[in-house]
């Protein structure tokens, strides 16, 4: 993550220039700080423009990696040297540390300047695209309210409608099956929000399961939907059995509709289904899954509904609606546009992401042809091609958005991410740059709107004033974030399936612990003491999670700059728990 890395180091150098501490200025020369800062600034400008000018994406990745690796090492050396100065009490030792810092700074200055000169000699073929700043301002609100566009699902909708309103009295499970990105959740949401359907049922609830089943979180969501007189605070204090009892009492004697989205296991279905009584009152459970055997298990006596790919005409309608809204495709782009849509193979997620990509570049034949050529190079199954399309869209992101996008992948799968918290983390991580005398929070909101505009992030709920309250990310895009973040050593995501140890975090720039589903607590053993970590950011993103020996745990991260424990429970005791 070259762009974010350069800005992080620039921020450190800028703080040193502004504070003018005698502690530093005794032993280092201001010109070294200014020279290194200017070289890093040149690298940032270089990245901003070359990311739009290089036709070969692999060349850009190689350049970014070279910049990233050098800047990462430089920042680690600067931060480590500064830390030594700060923690030393003895004046003589501190003087020696200041001298060492000066030496390290001069090395950093030479390395960064040498890299700058090397890269400035590279010649690139320039062609017109929108500037990064312009692309945000032109259409930042364009798709924010169009997340559930439904095209080509009329037959699917009517089929599910018929199943939900059938005269069968017994509790019926209706499975919707299809690959990731085909529109299962979009269809289920359209059905769930339909006024005629809402009218037929007394109680309604929507829960998202994901691959890692979190029973407590699902029960809390069900209680929140079905028993609205209970507060979130009172719910948190209850056991799982008490929560299940509340849900049961809330639906007994009433006709209910429950949507179970993104189901991955029969065990999870069993645990949920036991809560809901079959009173032969025409209650229904609608579920979505990628797995046919889960659908067969859920409804052995009735066939499940298989989602099909969009036809070419349907694909073109979806593409033009997302990209052009009321306009028609310009004649000189019509043929290329249709070739691009053919490469999406009728998968809605691929189509809307490509539309988001094309919406952010100048609508010229050369620019669209370049995207078409990239798509033509992709092979494999529809799923594999989809992954390639998502990767291409990431490659086309402006530099200032890449870090923000990858960071979202650190949150748990299918989680409703609080926008306020996300923005605070983006700002703390130095991903947000000041712009046009705007507050950083406003700039961050524009970043988020642009990612939604590109169909890379999903808009969630909104507040009464219209501002966004939550957002989500499709699990296929989340997988892309985690994969790219690991390649770029940008952020390391630890989940329930990972082995938690000192080594799993030790050499990571950022660590996001997405825990709390199978783990009830994280216990920090004594032998962790003495660990020297290069990690600068540690964020907990789980639900209900206990961390013992928090001071012992956090003290191991010697260069820590960002710490977020707001979503977990933790103990400040230094004593081991029995």
PDB file of N, CA, C and O in Angstrom, residues 500-547:
ATOM      1  N   UNK A 500      -4.223 -17.971  17.156  1.00  0.00           N
ATOM      2  CA  UNK A 500      -3.801 -16.698  17.719  1.00  0.00           C
ATOM      3  C   UNK A 500      -2.507 -16.891  18.498  1.00  0.00           C
ATOM      4  O   UNK A 500      -2.455 -17.607  19.491  1.00  0.00           O
ATOM      5  N   UNK A 501      -1.449 -16.263  18.011  1.00  0.00           N
ATOM      6  CA  UNK A 501      -0.165 -16.354  18.692  1.00  0.00           C
ATOM      7  C   UNK A 501       0.609 -15.075  18.454  1.00  0.00           C
ATOM      8  O   UNK A 501       0.223 -14.244  17.634  1.00  0.00           O
ATOM      9  N   UNK A 502       1.705 -14.935  19.167  1.00  0.00           N
ATOM     10  CA  UNK A 502       2.527 -13.744  18.979  1.00  0.00           C
ATOM     11  C   UNK A 502       3.058 -13.672  17.553  1.00  0.00           C
ATOM     12  O   UNK A 502       3.155 -12.610  16.953  1.00  0.00           O
ATOM     13  N   UNK A 503       3.417 -14.807  16.987  1.00  0.00           N
ATOM     14  CA  UNK A 503       3.998 -14.823  15.641  1.00  0.00           C
ATOM     15  C   UNK A 503       2.974 -14.442  14.579  1.00  0.00           C
ATOM     16  O   UNK A 503       3.327 -13.947  13.517  1.00  0.00           O
ATOM     17  N   UNK A 504       1.685 -14.703  14.849  1.00  0.00           N
ATOM     18  CA  UNK A 504       0.653 -14.410  13.848  1.00  0.00           C
ATOM     19  C   UNK A 504       0.449 -12.912  13.674  1.00  0.00           C
ATOM     20  O   UNK A 504      -0.129 -12.470  12.691  1.00  0.00           O
ATOM     21  N   UNK A 505       0.905 -12.118  14.627  1.00  0.00           N
ATOM     22  CA  UNK A 505       0.736 -10.671  14.556  1.00  0.00           C
ATOM     23  C   UNK A 505       2.071  -9.946  14.436  1.00  0.00           C
ATOM     24  O   UNK A 505       2.142  -8.850  13.910  1.00  0.00           O
ATOM     25  N   UNK A 506       3.136 -10.586  14.876  1.00  0.00           N
ATOM     26  CA  UNK A 506       4.411  -9.920  15.119  1.00  0.00           C
ATOM     27  C   UNK A 506       4.885  -9.010  13.989  1.00  0.00           C
ATOM     28  O   UNK A 506       5.267  -7.873  14.223  1.00  0.00           O
ATOM     29  N   UNK A 507       4.874  -9.489  12.759  1.00  0.00           N
ATOM     30  CA  UNK A 507       5.467  -8.713  11.674  1.00  0.00           C
ATOM     31  C   UNK A 507       4.419  -8.050  10.773  1.00  0.00           C
ATOM     32  O   UNK A 507       4.717  -7.668   9.644  1.00  0.00           O
ATOM     33  N   UNK A 508       3.201  -7.908  11.263  1.00  0.00           N
ATOM     34  CA  UNK A 508       2.145  -7.294  10.474  1.00  0.00           C
ATOM     35  C   UNK A 508       2.095  -5.790  10.746  1.00  0.00           C
ATOM     36  O   UNK A 508       2.198  -5.348  11.886  1.00  0.00           O
ATOM     37  N   UNK A 509       1.906  -5.015   9.691  1.00  0.00           N
ATOM     38  CA  UNK A 509       1.802  -3.564   9.857  1.00  0.00           C
ATOM     39  C   UNK A 509       0.559  -3.190  10.657  1.00  0.00           C
ATOM     40  O   UNK A 509       0.602  -2.350  11.533  1.00  0.00           O
ATOM     41  N   UNK A 510      -0.552  -3.818  10.298  1.00  0.00           N
ATOM     42  CA  UNK A 510      -1.816  -3.605  11.005  1.00  0.00           C
ATOM     43  C   UNK A 510      -2.449  -4.959  11.264  1.00  0.00           C
ATOM     44  O   UNK A 510      -2.363  -5.849  10.422  1.00  0.00           O
ATOM     45  N   UNK A 511      -3.113  -5.100  12.397  1.00  0.00           N
ATOM     46  CA  UNK A 511      -3.812  -6.345  12.722  1.00  0.00           C
ATOM     47  C   UNK A 511      -5.234  -6.009  13.118  1.00  0.00           C
ATOM     48  O   UNK A 511      -5.473  -5.131  13.949  1.00  0.00           O
ATOM     49  N   UNK A 512      -6.192  -6.703  12.475  1.00  0.00           N
ATOM     50  CA  UNK A 512      -7.599  -6.556  12.826  1.00  0.00           C
ATOM     51  C   UNK A 512      -8.091  -7.923  13.282  1.00  0.00           C
ATOM     52  O   UNK A 512      -8.065  -8.891  12.520  1.00  0.00           O
ATOM     53  N   UNK A 513      -8.499  -8.010  14.535  1.00  0.00           N
ATOM     54  CA  UNK A 513      -8.930  -9.275  15.121  1.00  0.00           C
ATOM     55  C   UNK A 513     -10.442  -9.366  15.028  1.00  0.00           C
ATOM     56  O   UNK A 513     -11.173  -8.751  15.808  1.00  0.00           O
ATOM     57  N   UNK A 514     -10.895 -10.113  14.041  1.00  0.00           N
ATOM     58  CA  UNK A 514     -12.329 -10.289  13.795  1.00  0.00           C
ATOM     59  C   UNK A 514     -12.776 -11.558  14.501  1.00  0.00           C
ATOM     60  O   UNK A 514     -12.953 -12.606  13.885  1.00  0.00           O
ATOM     61  N   UNK A 515     -12.934 -11.465  15.817  1.00  0.00           N
ATOM     62  CA  UNK A 515     -13.181 -12.641  16.648  1.00  0.00           C
ATOM     63  C   UNK A 515     -14.502 -12.515  17.395  1.00  0.00           C
ATOM     64  O   UNK A 515     -15.199 -11.524  17.303  1.00  0.00           O
ATOM     65  N   UNK A 516     -14.823 -13.579  18.141  1.00  0.00           N
ATOM     66  CA  UNK A 516     -15.986 -13.506  18.997  1.00  0.00           C
ATOM     67  C   UNK A 516     -17.099 -14.443  18.625  1.00  0.00           C
ATOM     68  O   UNK A 516     -18.167 -14.428  19.234  1.00  0.00           O
ATOM     69  N   UNK A 517     -16.909 -15.296  17.611  1.00  0.00           N
ATOM     70  CA  UNK A 517     -17.945 -16.235  17.226  1.00  0.00           C
ATOM     71  C   UNK A 517     -17.762 -17.565  17.953  1.00  0.00           C
ATOM     72  O   UNK A 517     -18.625 -18.001  18.701  1.00  0.00           O
ATOM     73  N   UNK A 518     -16.614 -18.214  17.748  1.00  0.00           N
ATOM     74  CA  UNK A 518     -16.323 -19.447  18.471  1.00  0.00           C
ATOM     75  C   UNK A 518     -15.466 -19.164  19.706  1.00  0.00           C
ATOM     76  O   UNK A 518     -15.455 -19.913  20.656  1.00  0.00           O
ATOM     77  N   UNK A 519     -14.723 -18.062  19.672  1.00  0.00           N
ATOM     78  CA  UNK A 519     -13.880 -17.695  20.813  1.00  0.00           C
ATOM     79  C   UNK A 519     -14.704 -16.869  21.792  1.00  0.00           C
ATOM     80  O   UNK A 519     -15.347 -15.900  21.425  1.00  0.00           O
ATOM     81  N   UNK A 520     -14.697 -17.226  23.060  1.00  0.00           N
ATOM     82  CA  UNK A 520     -15.349 -16.424  24.075  1.00  0.00           C
ATOM     83  C   UNK A 520     -14.379 -15.443  24.713  1.00  0.00           C
ATOM     84  O   UNK A 520     -14.777 -14.451  25.301  1.00  0.00           O
ATOM     85  N   UNK A 521     -13.082 -15.759  24.636  1.00  0.00           N
ATOM     86  CA  UNK A 521     -12.096 -14.860  25.208  1.00  0.00           C
ATOM     87  C   UNK A 521     -10.745 -15.082  24.547  1.00  0.00           C
ATOM     88  O   UNK A 521     -10.495 -16.113  23.935  1.00  0.00           O
ATOM     89  N   UNK A 522      -9.893 -14.085  24.642  1.00  0.00           N
ATOM     90  CA  UNK A 522      -8.504 -14.194  24.204  1.00  0.00           C
ATOM     91  C   UNK A 522      -7.630 -14.090  25.447  1.00  0.00           C
ATOM     92  O   UNK A 522      -7.675 -13.097  26.166  1.00  0.00           O
ATOM     93  N   UNK A 523      -6.875 -15.154  25.697  1.00  0.00           N
ATOM     94  CA  UNK A 523      -6.027 -15.188  26.888  1.00  0.00           C
ATOM     95  C   UNK A 523      -4.578 -14.965  26.475  1.00  0.00           C
ATOM     96  O   UNK A 523      -4.074 -15.642  25.576  1.00  0.00           O
ATOM     97  N   UNK A 524      -3.926 -13.997  27.097  1.00  0.00           N
ATOM     98  CA  UNK A 524      -2.563 -13.641  26.743  1.00  0.00           C
ATOM     99  C   UNK A 524      -1.591 -14.298  27.714  1.00  0.00           C
ATOM    100  O   UNK A 524      -1.540 -13.938  28.887  1.00  0.00           O
ATOM    101  N   UNK A 525      -0.815 -15.297  27.287  1.00  0.00           N
ATOM    102  CA  UNK A 525       0.115 -15.969  28.195  1.00  0.00           C
ATOM    103  C   UNK A 525       1.293 -15.079  28.561  1.00  0.00           C
ATOM    104  O   UNK A 525       1.630 -14.145  27.848  1.00  0.00           O
ATOM    105  N   UNK A 526       1.940 -15.434  29.653  1.00  0.00           N
ATOM    106  CA  UNK A 526       3.044 -14.611  30.144  1.00  0.00           C
ATOM    107  C   UNK A 526       4.238 -14.580  29.183  1.00  0.00           C
ATOM    108  O   UNK A 526       4.969 -13.614  29.126  1.00  0.00           O
ATOM    109  N   UNK A 527       4.426 -15.664  28.429  1.00  0.00           N
ATOM    110  CA  UNK A 527       5.636 -15.720  27.595  1.00  0.00           C
ATOM    111  C   UNK A 527       5.579 -14.744  26.420  1.00  0.00           C
ATOM    112  O   UNK A 527       6.526 -14.637  25.663  1.00  0.00           O
ATOM    113  N   UNK A 528       4.474 -14.019  26.286  1.00  0.00           N
ATOM    114  CA  UNK A 528       4.424 -12.985  25.245  1.00  0.00           C
ATOM    115  C   UNK A 528       5.301 -11.786  25.606  1.00  0.00           C
ATOM    116  O   UNK A 528       5.613 -10.976  24.769  1.00  0.00           O
ATOM    117  N   UNK A 529       5.630 -11.642  26.855  1.00  0.00           N
ATOM    118  CA  UNK A 529       6.410 -10.475  27.267  1.00  0.00           C
ATOM    119  C   UNK A 529       7.747 -10.453  26.541  1.00  0.00           C
ATOM    120  O   UNK A 529       8.364 -11.486  26.318  1.00  0.00           O
ATOM    121  N   UNK A 530       8.165  -9.262  26.165  1.00  0.00           N
ATOM    122  CA  UNK A 530       9.444  -9.114  25.481  1.00  0.00           C
ATOM    123  C   UNK A 530       9.313  -9.116  23.968  1.00  0.00           C
ATOM    124  O   UNK A 530      10.284  -8.897  23.259  1.00  0.00           O
ATOM    125  N   UNK A 531       8.105  -9.324  23.481  1.00  0.00           N
ATOM    126  CA  UNK A 531       7.893  -9.329  22.042  1.00  0.00           C
ATOM    127  C   UNK A 531       8.108  -7.931  21.470  1.00  0.00           C
ATOM    128  O   UNK A 531       7.579  -6.959  21.983  1.00  0.00           O
ATOM    129  N   UNK A 532       8.899  -7.816  20.434  1.00  0.00           N
ATOM    130  CA  UNK A 532       9.072  -6.528  19.760  1.00  0.00           C
ATOM    131  C   UNK A 532       8.350  -6.607  18.437  1.00  0.00           C
ATOM    132  O   UNK A 532       8.732  -7.347  17.541  1.00  0.00           O
ATOM    133  N   UNK A 533       7.279  -5.853  18.301  1.00  0.00           N
ATOM    134  CA  UNK A 533       6.426  -5.942  17.125  1.00  0.00           C
ATOM    135  C   UNK A 533       6.532  -4.684  16.279  1.00  0.00           C
ATOM    136  O   UNK A 533       6.736  -3.588  16.787  1.00  0.00           O
ATOM    137  N   UNK A 534       6.401  -4.843  14.981  1.00  0.00           N
ATOM    138  CA  UNK A 534       6.373  -3.699  14.070  1.00  0.00           C
ATOM    139  C   UNK A 534       4.950  -3.226  13.830  1.00  0.00           C
ATOM    140  O   UNK A 534       4.725  -2.312  13.046  1.00  0.00           O
ATOM    141  N   UNK A 535       3.986  -3.856  14.483  1.00  0.00           N
ATOM    142  CA  UNK A 535       2.581  -3.508  14.285  1.00  0.00           C
ATOM    143  C   UNK A 535       2.303  -2.100  14.794  1.00  0.00           C
ATOM    144  O   UNK A 535       2.612  -1.765  15.936  1.00  0.00           O
ATOM    145  N   UNK A 536       1.697  -1.280  13.928  1.00  0.00           N
ATOM    146  CA  UNK A 536       1.387   0.103  14.309  1.00  0.00           C
ATOM    147  C   UNK A 536      -0.095   0.296  14.598  1.00  0.00           C
ATOM    148  O   UNK A 536      -0.491   1.337  15.121  1.00  0.00           O
ATOM    149  N   UNK A 537      -0.917  -0.705  14.259  1.00  0.00           N
ATOM    150  CA  UNK A 537      -2.358  -0.574  14.443  1.00  0.00           C
ATOM    151  C   UNK A 537      -2.942  -1.898  14.892  1.00  0.00           C
ATOM    152  O   UNK A 537      -2.654  -2.949  14.308  1.00  0.00           O
ATOM    153  N   UNK A 538      -3.766  -1.863  15.943  1.00  0.00           N
ATOM    154  CA  UNK A 538      -4.414  -3.058  16.470  1.00  0.00           C
ATOM    155  C   UNK A 538      -5.882  -2.731  16.703  1.00  0.00           C
ATOM    156  O   UNK A 538      -6.209  -1.875  17.529  1.00  0.00           O
ATOM    157  N   UNK A 539      -6.758  -3.410  15.955  1.00  0.00           N
ATOM    158  CA  UNK A 539      -8.196  -3.109  16.013  1.00  0.00           C
ATOM    159  C   UNK A 539      -8.969  -4.390  16.250  1.00  0.00           C
ATOM    160  O   UNK A 539      -8.772  -5.388  15.544  1.00  0.00           O
ATOM    161  N   UNK A 540      -9.852  -4.377  17.240  1.00  0.00           N
ATOM    162  CA  UNK A 540     -10.745  -5.494  17.503  1.00  0.00           C
ATOM    163  C   UNK A 540     -12.087  -5.201  16.838  1.00  0.00           C
ATOM    164  O   UNK A 540     -12.689  -4.150  17.081  1.00  0.00           O
ATOM    165  N   UNK A 541     -12.559  -6.127  16.010  1.00  0.00           N
ATOM    166  CA  UNK A 541     -13.795  -5.880  15.272  1.00  0.00           C
ATOM    167  C   UNK A 541     -14.870  -6.920  15.554  1.00  0.00           C
ATOM    168  O   UNK A 541     -15.856  -6.990  14.858  1.00  0.00           O
ATOM    169  N   UNK A 542     -14.658  -7.770  16.578  1.00  0.00           N
ATOM    170  CA  UNK A 542     -15.637  -8.803  16.881  1.00  0.00           C
ATOM    171  C   UNK A 542     -16.860  -8.252  17.578  1.00  0.00           C
ATOM    172  O   UNK A 542     -17.013  -7.043  17.787  1.00  0.00           O
ATOM    173  N   UNK A 543     -17.738  -9.146  17.962  1.00  0.00           N
ATOM    174  CA  UNK A 543     -18.988  -8.753  18.613  1.00  0.00           C
ATOM    175  C   UNK A 543     -18.798  -8.751  20.132  1.00  0.00           C
ATOM    176  O   UNK A 543     -18.313  -7.813  20.716  1.00  0.00           O
ATOM    177  N   UNK A 544     -19.166  -9.833  20.781  1.00  0.00           N
ATOM    178  CA  UNK A 544     -19.038  -9.923  22.228  1.00  0.00           C
ATOM    179  C   UNK A 544     -17.814 -10.769  22.546  1.00  0.00           C
ATOM    180  O   UNK A 544     -17.800 -11.965  22.299  1.00  0.00           O
ATOM    181  N   UNK A 545     -16.789 -10.157  23.104  1.00  0.00           N
ATOM    182  CA  UNK A 545     -15.492 -10.814  23.166  1.00  0.00           C
ATOM    183  C   UNK A 545     -14.732 -10.319  24.375  1.00  0.00           C
ATOM    184  O   UNK A 545     -14.761  -9.145  24.707  1.00  0.00           O
ATOM    185  N   UNK A 546     -14.078 -11.244  25.088  1.00  0.00           N
ATOM    186  CA  UNK A 546     -13.360 -10.889  26.317  1.00  0.00           C
ATOM    187  C   UNK A 546     -11.853 -11.046  26.100  1.00  0.00           C
ATOM    188  O   UNK A 546     -11.405 -12.069  25.608  1.00  0.00           O
ATOM    189  N   UNK A 547     -11.099 -10.029  26.451  1.00  0.00           N
ATOM    190  CA  UNK A 547      -9.638 -10.095  26.403  1.00  0.00           C
ATOM    191  C   UNK A 547      -9.098  -9.926  27.809  1.00  0.00           C
ATOM    192  O   UNK A 547      -9.337  -8.907  28.460  1.00  0.00           O
TER     193      UNK A 547
END
